[in-house]
mmCIF file of N, CA and C in Angstrom:
data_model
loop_
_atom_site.group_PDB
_atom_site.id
_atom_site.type_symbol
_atom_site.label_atom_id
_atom_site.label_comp_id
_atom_site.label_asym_id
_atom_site.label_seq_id
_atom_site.Cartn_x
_atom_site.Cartn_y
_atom_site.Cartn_z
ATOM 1 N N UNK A 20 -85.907 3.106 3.382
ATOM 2 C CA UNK A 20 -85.778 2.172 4.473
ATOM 3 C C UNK A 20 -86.156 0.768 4.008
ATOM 4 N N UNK A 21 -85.473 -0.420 4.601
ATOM 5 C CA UNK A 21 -85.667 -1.435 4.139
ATOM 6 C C UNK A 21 -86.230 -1.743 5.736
ATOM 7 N N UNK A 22 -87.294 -2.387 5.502
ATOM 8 C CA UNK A 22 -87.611 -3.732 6.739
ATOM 9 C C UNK A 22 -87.704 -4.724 6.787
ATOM 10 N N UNK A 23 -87.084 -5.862 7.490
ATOM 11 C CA UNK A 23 -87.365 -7.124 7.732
ATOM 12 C C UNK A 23 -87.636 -7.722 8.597
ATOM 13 N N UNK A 24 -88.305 -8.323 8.850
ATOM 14 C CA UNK A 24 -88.622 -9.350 10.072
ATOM 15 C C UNK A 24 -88.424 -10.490 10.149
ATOM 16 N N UNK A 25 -88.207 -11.227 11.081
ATOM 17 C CA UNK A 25 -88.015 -12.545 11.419
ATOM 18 C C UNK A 25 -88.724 -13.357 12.898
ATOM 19 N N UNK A 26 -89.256 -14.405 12.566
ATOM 20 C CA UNK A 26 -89.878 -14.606 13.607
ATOM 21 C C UNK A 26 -89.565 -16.067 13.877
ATOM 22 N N UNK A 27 -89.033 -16.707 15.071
ATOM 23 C CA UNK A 27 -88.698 -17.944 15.864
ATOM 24 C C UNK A 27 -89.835 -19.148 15.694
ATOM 25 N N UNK A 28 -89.193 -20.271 15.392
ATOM 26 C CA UNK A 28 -90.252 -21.396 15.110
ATOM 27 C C UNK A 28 -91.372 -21.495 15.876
ATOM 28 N N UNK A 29 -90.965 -21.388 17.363
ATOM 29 C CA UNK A 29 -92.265 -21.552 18.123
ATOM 30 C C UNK A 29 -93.714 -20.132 17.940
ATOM 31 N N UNK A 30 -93.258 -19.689 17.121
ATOM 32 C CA UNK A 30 -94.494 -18.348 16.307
ATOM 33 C C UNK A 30 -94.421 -17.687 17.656
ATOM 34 N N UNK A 31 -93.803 -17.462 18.580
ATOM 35 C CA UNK A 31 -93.818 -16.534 19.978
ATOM 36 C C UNK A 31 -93.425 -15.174 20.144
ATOM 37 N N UNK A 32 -92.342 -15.484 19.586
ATOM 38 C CA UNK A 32 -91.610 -13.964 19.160
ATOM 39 C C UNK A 32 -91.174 -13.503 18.233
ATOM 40 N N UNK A 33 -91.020 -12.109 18.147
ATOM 41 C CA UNK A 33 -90.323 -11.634 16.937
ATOM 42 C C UNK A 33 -89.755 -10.671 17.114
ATOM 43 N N UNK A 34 -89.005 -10.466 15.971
ATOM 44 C CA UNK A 34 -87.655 -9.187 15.499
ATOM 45 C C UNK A 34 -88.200 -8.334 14.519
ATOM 46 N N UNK A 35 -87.730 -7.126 14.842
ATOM 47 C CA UNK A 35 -87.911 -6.520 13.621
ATOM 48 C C UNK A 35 -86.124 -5.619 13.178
ATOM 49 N N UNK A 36 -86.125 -5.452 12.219
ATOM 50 C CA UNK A 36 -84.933 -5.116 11.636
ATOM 51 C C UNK A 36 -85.194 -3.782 10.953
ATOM 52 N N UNK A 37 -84.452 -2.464 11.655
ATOM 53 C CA UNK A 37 -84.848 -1.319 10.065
ATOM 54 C C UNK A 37 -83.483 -1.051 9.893
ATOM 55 N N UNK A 38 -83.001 -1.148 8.239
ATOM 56 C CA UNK A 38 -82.146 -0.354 7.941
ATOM 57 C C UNK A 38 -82.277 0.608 7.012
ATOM 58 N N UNK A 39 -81.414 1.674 7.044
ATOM 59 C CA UNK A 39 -81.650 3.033 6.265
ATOM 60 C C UNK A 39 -80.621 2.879 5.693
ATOM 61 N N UNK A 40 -81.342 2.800 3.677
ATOM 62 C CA UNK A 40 -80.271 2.833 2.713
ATOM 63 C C UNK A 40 -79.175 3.584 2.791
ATOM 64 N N UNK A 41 -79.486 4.736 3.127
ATOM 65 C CA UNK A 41 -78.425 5.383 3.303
ATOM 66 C C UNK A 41 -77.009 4.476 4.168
ATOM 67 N N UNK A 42 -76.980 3.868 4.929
ATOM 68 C CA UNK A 42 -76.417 2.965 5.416
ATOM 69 C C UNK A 42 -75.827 1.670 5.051
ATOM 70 N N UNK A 43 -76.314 0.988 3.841
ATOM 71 C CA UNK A 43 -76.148 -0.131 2.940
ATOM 72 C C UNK A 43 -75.884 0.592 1.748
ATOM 73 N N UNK A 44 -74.142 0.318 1.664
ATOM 74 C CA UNK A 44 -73.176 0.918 0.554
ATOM 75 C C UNK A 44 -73.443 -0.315 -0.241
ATOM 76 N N UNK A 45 -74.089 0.254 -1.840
ATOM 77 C CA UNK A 45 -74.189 -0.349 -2.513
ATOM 78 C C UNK A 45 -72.876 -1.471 -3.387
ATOM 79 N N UNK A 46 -72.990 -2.792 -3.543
ATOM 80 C CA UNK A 46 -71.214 -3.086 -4.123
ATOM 81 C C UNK A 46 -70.881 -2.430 -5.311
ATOM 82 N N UNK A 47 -70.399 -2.132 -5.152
ATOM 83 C CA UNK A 47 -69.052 -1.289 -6.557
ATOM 84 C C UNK A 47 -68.875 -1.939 -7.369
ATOM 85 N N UNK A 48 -69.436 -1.287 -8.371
ATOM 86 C CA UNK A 48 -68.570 -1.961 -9.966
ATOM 87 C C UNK A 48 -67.427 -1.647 -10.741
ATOM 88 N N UNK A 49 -66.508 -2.601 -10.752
ATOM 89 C CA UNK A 49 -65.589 -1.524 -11.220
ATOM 90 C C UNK A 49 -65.447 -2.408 -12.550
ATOM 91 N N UNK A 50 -64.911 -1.003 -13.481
ATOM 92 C CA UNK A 50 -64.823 -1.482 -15.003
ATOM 93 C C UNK A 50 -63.108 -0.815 -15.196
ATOM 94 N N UNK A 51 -62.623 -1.711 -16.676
ATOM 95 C CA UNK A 51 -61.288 -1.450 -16.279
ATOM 96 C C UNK A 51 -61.357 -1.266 -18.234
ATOM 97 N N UNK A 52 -59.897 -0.448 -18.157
ATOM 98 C CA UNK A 52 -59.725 -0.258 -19.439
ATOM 99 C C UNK A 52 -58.123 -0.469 -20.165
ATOM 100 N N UNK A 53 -58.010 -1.421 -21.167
ATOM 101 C CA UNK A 53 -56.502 -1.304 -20.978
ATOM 102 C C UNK A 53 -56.172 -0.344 -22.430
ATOM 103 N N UNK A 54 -55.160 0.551 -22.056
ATOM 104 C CA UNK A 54 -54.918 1.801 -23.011
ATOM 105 C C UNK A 54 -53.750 1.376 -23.751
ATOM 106 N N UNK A 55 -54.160 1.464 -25.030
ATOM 107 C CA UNK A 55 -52.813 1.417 -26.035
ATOM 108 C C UNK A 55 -52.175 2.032 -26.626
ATOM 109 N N UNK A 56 -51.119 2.275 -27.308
ATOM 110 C CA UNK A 56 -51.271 3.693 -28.101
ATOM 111 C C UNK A 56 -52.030 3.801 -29.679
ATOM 112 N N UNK A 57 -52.308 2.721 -30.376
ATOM 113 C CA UNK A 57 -52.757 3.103 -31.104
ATOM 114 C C UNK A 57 -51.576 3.100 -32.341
ATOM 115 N N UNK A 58 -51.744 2.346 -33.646
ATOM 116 C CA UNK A 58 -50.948 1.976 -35.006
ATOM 117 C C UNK A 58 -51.813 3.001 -36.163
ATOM 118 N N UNK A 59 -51.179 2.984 -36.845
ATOM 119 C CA UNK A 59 -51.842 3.209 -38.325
ATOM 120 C C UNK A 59 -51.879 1.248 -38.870
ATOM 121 N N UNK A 60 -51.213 0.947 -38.753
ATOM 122 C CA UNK A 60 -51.273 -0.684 -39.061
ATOM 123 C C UNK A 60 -52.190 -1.576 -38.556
ATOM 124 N N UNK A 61 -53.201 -1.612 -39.033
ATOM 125 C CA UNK A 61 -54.259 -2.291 -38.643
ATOM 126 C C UNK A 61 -54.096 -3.673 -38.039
ATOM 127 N N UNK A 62 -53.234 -4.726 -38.282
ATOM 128 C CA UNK A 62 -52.980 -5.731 -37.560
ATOM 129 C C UNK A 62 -52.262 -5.540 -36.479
ATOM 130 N N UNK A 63 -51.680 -4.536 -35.981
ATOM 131 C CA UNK A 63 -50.921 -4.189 -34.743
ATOM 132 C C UNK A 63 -52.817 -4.083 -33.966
ATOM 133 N N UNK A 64 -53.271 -2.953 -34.384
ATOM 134 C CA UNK A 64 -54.978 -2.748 -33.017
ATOM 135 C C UNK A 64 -55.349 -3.682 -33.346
ATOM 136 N N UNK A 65 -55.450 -4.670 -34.050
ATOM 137 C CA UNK A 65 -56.232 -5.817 -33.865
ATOM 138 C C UNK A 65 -55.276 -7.090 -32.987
ATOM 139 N N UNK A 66 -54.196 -6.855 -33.281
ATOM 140 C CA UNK A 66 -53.284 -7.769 -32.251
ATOM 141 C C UNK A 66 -53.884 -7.356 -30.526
ATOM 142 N N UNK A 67 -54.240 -5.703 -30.217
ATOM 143 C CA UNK A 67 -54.822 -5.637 -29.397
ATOM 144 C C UNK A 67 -56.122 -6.137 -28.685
ATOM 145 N N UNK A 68 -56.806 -6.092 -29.756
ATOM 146 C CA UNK A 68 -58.291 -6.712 -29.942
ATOM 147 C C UNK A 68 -58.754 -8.020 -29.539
ATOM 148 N N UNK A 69 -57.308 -8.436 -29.800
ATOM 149 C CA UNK A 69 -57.467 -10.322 -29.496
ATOM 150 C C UNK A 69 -57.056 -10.173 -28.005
ATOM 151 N N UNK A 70 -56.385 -9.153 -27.522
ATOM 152 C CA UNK A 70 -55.837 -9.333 -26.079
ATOM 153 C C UNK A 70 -57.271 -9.414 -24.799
ATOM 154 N N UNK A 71 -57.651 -8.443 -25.642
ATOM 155 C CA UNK A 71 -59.538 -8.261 -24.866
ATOM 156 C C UNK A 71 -60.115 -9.060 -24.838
ATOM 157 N N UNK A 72 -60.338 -9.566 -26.414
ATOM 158 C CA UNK A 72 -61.173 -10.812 -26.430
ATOM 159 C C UNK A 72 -60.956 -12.109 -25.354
ATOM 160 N N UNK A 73 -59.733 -12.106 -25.264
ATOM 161 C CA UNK A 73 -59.242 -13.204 -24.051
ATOM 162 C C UNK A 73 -59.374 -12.463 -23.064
ATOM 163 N N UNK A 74 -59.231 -11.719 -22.693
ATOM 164 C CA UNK A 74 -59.392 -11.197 -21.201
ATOM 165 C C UNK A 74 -61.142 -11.227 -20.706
ATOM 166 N N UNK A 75 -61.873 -11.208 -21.950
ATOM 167 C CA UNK A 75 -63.171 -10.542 -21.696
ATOM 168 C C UNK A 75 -63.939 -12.274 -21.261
ATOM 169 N N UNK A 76 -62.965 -13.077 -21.688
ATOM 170 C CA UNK A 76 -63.456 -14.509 -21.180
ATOM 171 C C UNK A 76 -63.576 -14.704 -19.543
ATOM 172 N N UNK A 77 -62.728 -13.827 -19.096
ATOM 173 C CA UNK A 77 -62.054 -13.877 -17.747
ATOM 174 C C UNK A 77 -62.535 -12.369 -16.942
ATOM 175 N N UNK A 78 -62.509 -11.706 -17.212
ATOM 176 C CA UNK A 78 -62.929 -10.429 -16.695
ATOM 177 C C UNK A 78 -64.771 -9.377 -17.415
ATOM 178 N N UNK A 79 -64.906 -9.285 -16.190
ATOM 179 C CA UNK A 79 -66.328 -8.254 -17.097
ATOM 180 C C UNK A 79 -66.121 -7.055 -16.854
ATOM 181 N N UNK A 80 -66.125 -6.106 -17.806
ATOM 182 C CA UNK A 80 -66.285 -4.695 -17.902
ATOM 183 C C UNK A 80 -64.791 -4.637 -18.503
ATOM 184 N N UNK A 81 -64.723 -5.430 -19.472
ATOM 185 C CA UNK A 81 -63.267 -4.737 -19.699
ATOM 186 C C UNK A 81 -63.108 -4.138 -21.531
ATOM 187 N N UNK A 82 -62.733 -3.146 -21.587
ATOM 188 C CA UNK A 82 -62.508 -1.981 -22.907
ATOM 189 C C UNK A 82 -61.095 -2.126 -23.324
ATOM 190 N N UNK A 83 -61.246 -1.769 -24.494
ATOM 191 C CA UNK A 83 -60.160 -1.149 -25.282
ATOM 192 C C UNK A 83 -60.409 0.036 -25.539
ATOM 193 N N UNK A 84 -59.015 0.872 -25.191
ATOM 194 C CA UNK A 84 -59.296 2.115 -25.888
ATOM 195 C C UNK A 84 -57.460 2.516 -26.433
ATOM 196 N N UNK A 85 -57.415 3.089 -27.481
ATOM 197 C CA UNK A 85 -56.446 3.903 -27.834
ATOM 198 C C UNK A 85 -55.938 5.073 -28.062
ATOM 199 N N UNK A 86 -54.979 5.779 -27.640
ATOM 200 C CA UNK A 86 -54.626 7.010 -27.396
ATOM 201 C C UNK A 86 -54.787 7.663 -28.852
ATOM 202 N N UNK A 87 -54.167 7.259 -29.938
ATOM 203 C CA UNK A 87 -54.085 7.668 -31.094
ATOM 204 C C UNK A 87 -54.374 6.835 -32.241
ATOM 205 N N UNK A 88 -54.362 7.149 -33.825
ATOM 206 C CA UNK A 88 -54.537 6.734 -34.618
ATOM 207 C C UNK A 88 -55.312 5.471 -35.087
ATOM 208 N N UNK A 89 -56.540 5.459 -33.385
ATOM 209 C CA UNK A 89 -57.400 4.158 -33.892
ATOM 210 C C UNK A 89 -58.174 4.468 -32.993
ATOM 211 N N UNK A 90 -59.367 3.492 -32.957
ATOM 212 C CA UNK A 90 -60.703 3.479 -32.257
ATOM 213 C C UNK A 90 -60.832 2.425 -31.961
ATOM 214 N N UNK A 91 -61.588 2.000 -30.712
ATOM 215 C CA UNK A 91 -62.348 3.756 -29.582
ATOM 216 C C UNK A 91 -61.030 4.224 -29.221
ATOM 217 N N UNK A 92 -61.296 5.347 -28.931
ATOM 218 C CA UNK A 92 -60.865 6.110 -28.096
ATOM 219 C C UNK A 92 -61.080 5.743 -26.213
ATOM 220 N N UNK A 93 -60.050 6.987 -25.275
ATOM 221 C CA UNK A 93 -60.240 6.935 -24.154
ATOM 222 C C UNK A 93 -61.624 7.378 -24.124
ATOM 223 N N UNK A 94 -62.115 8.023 -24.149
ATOM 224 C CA UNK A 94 -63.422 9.209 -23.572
ATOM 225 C C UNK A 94 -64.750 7.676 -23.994
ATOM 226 N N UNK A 95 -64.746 7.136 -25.732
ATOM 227 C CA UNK A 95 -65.494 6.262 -25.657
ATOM 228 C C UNK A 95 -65.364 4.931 -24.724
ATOM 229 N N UNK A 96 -64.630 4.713 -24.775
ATOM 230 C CA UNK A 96 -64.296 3.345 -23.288
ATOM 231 C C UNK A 96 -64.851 3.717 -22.170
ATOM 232 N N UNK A 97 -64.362 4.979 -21.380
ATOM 233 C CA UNK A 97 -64.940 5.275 -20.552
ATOM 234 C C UNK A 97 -66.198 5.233 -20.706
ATOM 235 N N UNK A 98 -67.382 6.226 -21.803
ATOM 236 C CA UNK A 98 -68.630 6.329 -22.043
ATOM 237 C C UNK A 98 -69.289 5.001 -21.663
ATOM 238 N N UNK A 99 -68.984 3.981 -22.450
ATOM 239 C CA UNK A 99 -69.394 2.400 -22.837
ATOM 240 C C UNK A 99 -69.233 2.143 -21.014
ATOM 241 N N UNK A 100 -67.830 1.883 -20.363
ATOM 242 C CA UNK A 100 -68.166 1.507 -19.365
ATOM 243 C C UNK A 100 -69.051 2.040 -18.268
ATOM 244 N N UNK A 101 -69.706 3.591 -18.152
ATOM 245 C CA UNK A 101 -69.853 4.231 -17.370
ATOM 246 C C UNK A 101 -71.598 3.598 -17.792
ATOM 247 N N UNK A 102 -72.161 3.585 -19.307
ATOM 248 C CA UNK A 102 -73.261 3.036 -19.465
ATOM 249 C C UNK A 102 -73.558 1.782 -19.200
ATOM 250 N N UNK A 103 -72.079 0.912 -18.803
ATOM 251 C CA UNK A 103 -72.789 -0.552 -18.311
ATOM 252 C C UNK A 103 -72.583 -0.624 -16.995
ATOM 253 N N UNK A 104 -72.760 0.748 -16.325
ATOM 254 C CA UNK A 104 -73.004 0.553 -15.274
ATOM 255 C C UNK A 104 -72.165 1.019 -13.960
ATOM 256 N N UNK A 105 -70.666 0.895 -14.158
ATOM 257 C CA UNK A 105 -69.651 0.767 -13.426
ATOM 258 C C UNK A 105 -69.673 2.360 -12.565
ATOM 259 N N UNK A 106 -68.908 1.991 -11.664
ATOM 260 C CA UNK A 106 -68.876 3.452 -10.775
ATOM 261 C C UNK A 106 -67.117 3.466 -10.799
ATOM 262 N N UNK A 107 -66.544 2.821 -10.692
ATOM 263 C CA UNK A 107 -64.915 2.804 -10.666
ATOM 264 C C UNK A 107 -64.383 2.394 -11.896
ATOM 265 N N UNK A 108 -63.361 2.735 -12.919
ATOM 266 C CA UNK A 108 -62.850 2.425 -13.362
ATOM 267 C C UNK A 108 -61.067 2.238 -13.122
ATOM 268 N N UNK A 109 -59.947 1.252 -13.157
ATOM 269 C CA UNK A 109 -59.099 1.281 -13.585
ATOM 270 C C UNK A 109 -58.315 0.909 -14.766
ATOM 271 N N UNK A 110 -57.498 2.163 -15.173
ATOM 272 C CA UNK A 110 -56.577 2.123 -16.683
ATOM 273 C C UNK A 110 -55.284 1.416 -16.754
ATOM 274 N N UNK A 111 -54.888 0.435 -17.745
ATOM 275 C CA UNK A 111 -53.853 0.025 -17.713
ATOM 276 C C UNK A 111 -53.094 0.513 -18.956
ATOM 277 N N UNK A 112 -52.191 1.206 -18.568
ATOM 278 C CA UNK A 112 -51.350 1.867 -19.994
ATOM 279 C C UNK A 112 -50.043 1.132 -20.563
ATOM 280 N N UNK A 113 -51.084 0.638 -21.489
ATOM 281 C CA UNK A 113 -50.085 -0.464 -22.463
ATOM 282 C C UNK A 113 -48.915 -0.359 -22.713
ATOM 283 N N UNK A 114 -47.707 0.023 -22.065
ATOM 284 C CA UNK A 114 -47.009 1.171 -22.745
ATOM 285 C C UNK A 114 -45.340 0.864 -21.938
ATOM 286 N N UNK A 115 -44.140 0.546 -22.327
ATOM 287 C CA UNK A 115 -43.427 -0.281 -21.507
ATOM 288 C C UNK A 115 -42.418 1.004 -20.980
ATOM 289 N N UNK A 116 -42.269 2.348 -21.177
ATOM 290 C CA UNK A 116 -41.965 3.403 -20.339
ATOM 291 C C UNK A 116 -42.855 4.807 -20.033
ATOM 292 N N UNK A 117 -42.595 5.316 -19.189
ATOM 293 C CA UNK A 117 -43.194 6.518 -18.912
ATOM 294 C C UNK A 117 -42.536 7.341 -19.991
ATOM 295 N N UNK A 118 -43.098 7.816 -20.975
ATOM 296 C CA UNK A 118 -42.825 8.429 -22.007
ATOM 297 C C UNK A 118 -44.257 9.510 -21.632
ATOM 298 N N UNK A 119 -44.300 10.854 -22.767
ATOM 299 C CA UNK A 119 -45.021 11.637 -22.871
ATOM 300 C C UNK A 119 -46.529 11.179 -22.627
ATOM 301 N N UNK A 120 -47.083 10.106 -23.245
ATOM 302 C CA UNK A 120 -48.007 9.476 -23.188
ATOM 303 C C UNK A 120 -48.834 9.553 -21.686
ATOM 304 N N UNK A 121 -47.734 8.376 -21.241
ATOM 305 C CA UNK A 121 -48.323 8.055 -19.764
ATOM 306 C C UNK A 121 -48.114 9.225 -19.024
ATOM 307 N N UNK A 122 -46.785 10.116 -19.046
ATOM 308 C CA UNK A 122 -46.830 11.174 -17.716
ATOM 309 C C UNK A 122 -47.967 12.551 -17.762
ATOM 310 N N UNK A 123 -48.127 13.106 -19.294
ATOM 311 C CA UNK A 123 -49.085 13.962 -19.654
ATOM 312 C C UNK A 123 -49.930 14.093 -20.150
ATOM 313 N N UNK A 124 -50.490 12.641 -21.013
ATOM 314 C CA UNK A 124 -51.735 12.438 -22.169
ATOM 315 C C UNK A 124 -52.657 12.130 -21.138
ATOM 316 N N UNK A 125 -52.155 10.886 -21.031
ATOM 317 C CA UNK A 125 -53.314 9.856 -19.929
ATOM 318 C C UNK A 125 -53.901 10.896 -18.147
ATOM 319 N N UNK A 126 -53.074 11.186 -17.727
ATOM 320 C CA UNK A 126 -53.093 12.292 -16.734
ATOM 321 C C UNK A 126 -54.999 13.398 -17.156
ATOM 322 N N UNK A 127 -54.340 13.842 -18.349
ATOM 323 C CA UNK A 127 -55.393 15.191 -18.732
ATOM 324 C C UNK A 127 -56.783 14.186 -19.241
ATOM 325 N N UNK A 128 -56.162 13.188 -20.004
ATOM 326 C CA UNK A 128 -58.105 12.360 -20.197
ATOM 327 C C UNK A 128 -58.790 11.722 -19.325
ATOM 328 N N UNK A 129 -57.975 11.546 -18.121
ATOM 329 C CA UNK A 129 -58.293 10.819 -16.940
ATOM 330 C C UNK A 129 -59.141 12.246 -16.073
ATOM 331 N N UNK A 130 -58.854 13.228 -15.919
ATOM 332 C CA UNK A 130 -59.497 14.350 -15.522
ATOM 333 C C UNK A 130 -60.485 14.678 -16.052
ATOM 334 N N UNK A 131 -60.876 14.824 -17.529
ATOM 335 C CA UNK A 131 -61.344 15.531 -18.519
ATOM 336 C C UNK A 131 -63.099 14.331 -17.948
ATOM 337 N N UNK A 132 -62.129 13.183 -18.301
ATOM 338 C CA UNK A 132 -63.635 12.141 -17.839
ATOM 339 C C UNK A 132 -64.504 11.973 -16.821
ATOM 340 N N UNK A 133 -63.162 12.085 -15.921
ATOM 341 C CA UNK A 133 -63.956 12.600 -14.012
ATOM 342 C C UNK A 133 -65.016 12.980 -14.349
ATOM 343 N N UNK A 134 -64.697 14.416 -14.696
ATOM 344 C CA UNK A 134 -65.424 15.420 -14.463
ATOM 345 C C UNK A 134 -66.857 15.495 -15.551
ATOM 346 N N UNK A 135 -66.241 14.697 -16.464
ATOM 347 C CA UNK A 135 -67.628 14.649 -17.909
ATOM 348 C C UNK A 135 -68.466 13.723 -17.171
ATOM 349 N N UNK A 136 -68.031 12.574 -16.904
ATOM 350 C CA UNK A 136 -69.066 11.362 -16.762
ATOM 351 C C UNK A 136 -69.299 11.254 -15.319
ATOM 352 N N UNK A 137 -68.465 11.577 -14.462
ATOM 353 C CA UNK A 137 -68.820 11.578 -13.155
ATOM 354 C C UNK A 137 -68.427 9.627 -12.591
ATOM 355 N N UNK A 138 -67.599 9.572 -12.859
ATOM 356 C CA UNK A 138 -66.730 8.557 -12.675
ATOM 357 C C UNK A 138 -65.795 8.547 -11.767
ATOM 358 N N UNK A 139 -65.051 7.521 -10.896
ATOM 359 C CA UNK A 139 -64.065 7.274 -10.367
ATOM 360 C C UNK A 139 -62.825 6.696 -11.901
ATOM 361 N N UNK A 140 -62.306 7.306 -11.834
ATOM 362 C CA UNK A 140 -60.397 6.392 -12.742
ATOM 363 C C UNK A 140 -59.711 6.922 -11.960
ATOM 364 N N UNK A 141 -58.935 5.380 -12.095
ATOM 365 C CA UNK A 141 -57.742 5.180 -11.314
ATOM 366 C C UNK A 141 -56.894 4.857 -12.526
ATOM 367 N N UNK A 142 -55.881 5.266 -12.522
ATOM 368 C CA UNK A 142 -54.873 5.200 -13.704
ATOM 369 C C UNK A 142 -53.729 4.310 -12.996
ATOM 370 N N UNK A 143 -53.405 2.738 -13.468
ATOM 371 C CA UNK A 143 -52.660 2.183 -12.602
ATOM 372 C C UNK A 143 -51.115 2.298 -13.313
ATOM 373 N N UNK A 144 -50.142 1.613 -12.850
ATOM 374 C CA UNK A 144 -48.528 1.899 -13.284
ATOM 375 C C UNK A 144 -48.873 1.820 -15.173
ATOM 376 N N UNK A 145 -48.000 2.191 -15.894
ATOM 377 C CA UNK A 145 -47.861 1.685 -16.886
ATOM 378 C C UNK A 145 -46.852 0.082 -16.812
ATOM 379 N N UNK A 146 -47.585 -0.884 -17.640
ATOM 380 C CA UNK A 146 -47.241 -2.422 -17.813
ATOM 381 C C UNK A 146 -45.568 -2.689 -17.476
ATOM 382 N N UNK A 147 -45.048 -1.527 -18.139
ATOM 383 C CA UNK A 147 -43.059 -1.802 -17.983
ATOM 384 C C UNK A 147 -42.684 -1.622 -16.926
ATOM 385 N N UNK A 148 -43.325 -0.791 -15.484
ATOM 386 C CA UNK A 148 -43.277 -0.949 -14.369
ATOM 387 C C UNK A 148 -43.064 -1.712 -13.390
ATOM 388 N N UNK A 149 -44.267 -2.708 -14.409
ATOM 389 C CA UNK A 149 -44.901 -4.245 -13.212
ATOM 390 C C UNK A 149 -43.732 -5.511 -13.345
ATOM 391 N N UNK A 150 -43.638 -5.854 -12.161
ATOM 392 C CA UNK A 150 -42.614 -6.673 -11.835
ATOM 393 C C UNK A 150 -43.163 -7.911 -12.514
ATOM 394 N N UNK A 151 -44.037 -8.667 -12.750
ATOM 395 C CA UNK A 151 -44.771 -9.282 -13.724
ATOM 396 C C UNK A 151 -44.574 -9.387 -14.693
ATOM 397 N N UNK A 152 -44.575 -8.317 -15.111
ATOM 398 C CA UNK A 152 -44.283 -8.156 -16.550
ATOM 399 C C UNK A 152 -42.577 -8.120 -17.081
ATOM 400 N N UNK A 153 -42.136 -8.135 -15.799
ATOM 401 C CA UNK A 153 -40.117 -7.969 -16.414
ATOM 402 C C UNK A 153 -40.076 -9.983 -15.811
ATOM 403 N N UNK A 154 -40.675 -10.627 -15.161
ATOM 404 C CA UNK A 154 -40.443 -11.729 -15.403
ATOM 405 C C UNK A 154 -41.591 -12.331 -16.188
ATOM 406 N N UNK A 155 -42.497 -11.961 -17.165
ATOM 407 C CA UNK A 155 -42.441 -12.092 -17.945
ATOM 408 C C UNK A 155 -41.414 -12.632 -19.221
ATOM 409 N N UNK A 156 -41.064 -11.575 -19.323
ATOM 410 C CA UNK A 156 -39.669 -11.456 -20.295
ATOM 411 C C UNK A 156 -38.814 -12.014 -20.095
ATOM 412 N N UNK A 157 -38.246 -12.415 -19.257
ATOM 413 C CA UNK A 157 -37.088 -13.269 -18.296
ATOM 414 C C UNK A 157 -37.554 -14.429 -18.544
ATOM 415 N N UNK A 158 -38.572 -15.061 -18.210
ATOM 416 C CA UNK A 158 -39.433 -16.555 -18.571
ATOM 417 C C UNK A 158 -39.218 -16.908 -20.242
ATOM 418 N N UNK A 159 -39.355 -15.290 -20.475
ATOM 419 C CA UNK A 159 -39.619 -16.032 -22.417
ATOM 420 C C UNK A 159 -38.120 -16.170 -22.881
ATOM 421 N N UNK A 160 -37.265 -15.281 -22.561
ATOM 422 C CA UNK A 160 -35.981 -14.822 -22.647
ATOM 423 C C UNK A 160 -35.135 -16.591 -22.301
ATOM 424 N N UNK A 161 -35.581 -17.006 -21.021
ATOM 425 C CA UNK A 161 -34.443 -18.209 -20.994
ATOM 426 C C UNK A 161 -35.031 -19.430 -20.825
ATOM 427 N N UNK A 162 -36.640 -19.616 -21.877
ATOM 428 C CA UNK A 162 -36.834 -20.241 -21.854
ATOM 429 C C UNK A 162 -36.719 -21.328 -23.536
#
């Protein structure tokens, strides 16, 4: 229980206030992760690396993780964000079609984590989806 009081200039009267935590929903943190697939070519994940680094100017709680052939991984992103704190996460899957990846990889590590870390993920469209992102391309395309 939290209590507060407040009392009117003329010192005459007063309030008292109880609320029960249970009642005061704490604010939500949400941490976000954007998913790549992952090179053997080391300047391709580091081309990723720089994408974070700029984002991380602009956003807090935000990870890299890659599906394959590089690090971190999904499960560590999640870990890292779940230790700084966050109760929600959403995934952005780097990835410009629903290929195997997004419809059955991401699906089973998104579960696997639920249930390990005790997390909220939300797995949002994959990027080739987002209307954003096709004028994107259109902008660079006729410009």
């Amino acid at each position: 229980m939290i209590y507060s009081t407040t009392q009117r200039q003329t010192g005459v009267t007063a309030s008292l206030q109880i609320y029960n935590l249970g009642q005061i929903k704490a604010k939500q943190m949400n941490g976000y992760i954007l998913l790549s697939h992952g090179s053997k070519i080391k300047a391709s994940n580091e081309a990723s690396f720089e994408v974070l680094e700029k984002l991380r100017g602009k956003i807090e709680h935000v990870e890299l993780a890659f599906l394959e052939l590089a690090e971190p991984n999904f499960e560590s992103a999640v870990r890292l964000l779940k230790e700084s704190g966050v109760s929600s996460i959403k995934v952005l899957p780097l990835f410009l079609a629903p290929g195997k990846h997004v419809r059955e990889d991401v699906p089973v590590l998104r579960e696997m984590c639920v249930k390990k870390y005790g997390v909220e993920i939300t797995v949002l469209d994959y990027i080739g989806s987002n209307d954003g992102y096709v004028g994107l391309i259109e902008s660079i395309l006729l410009s």
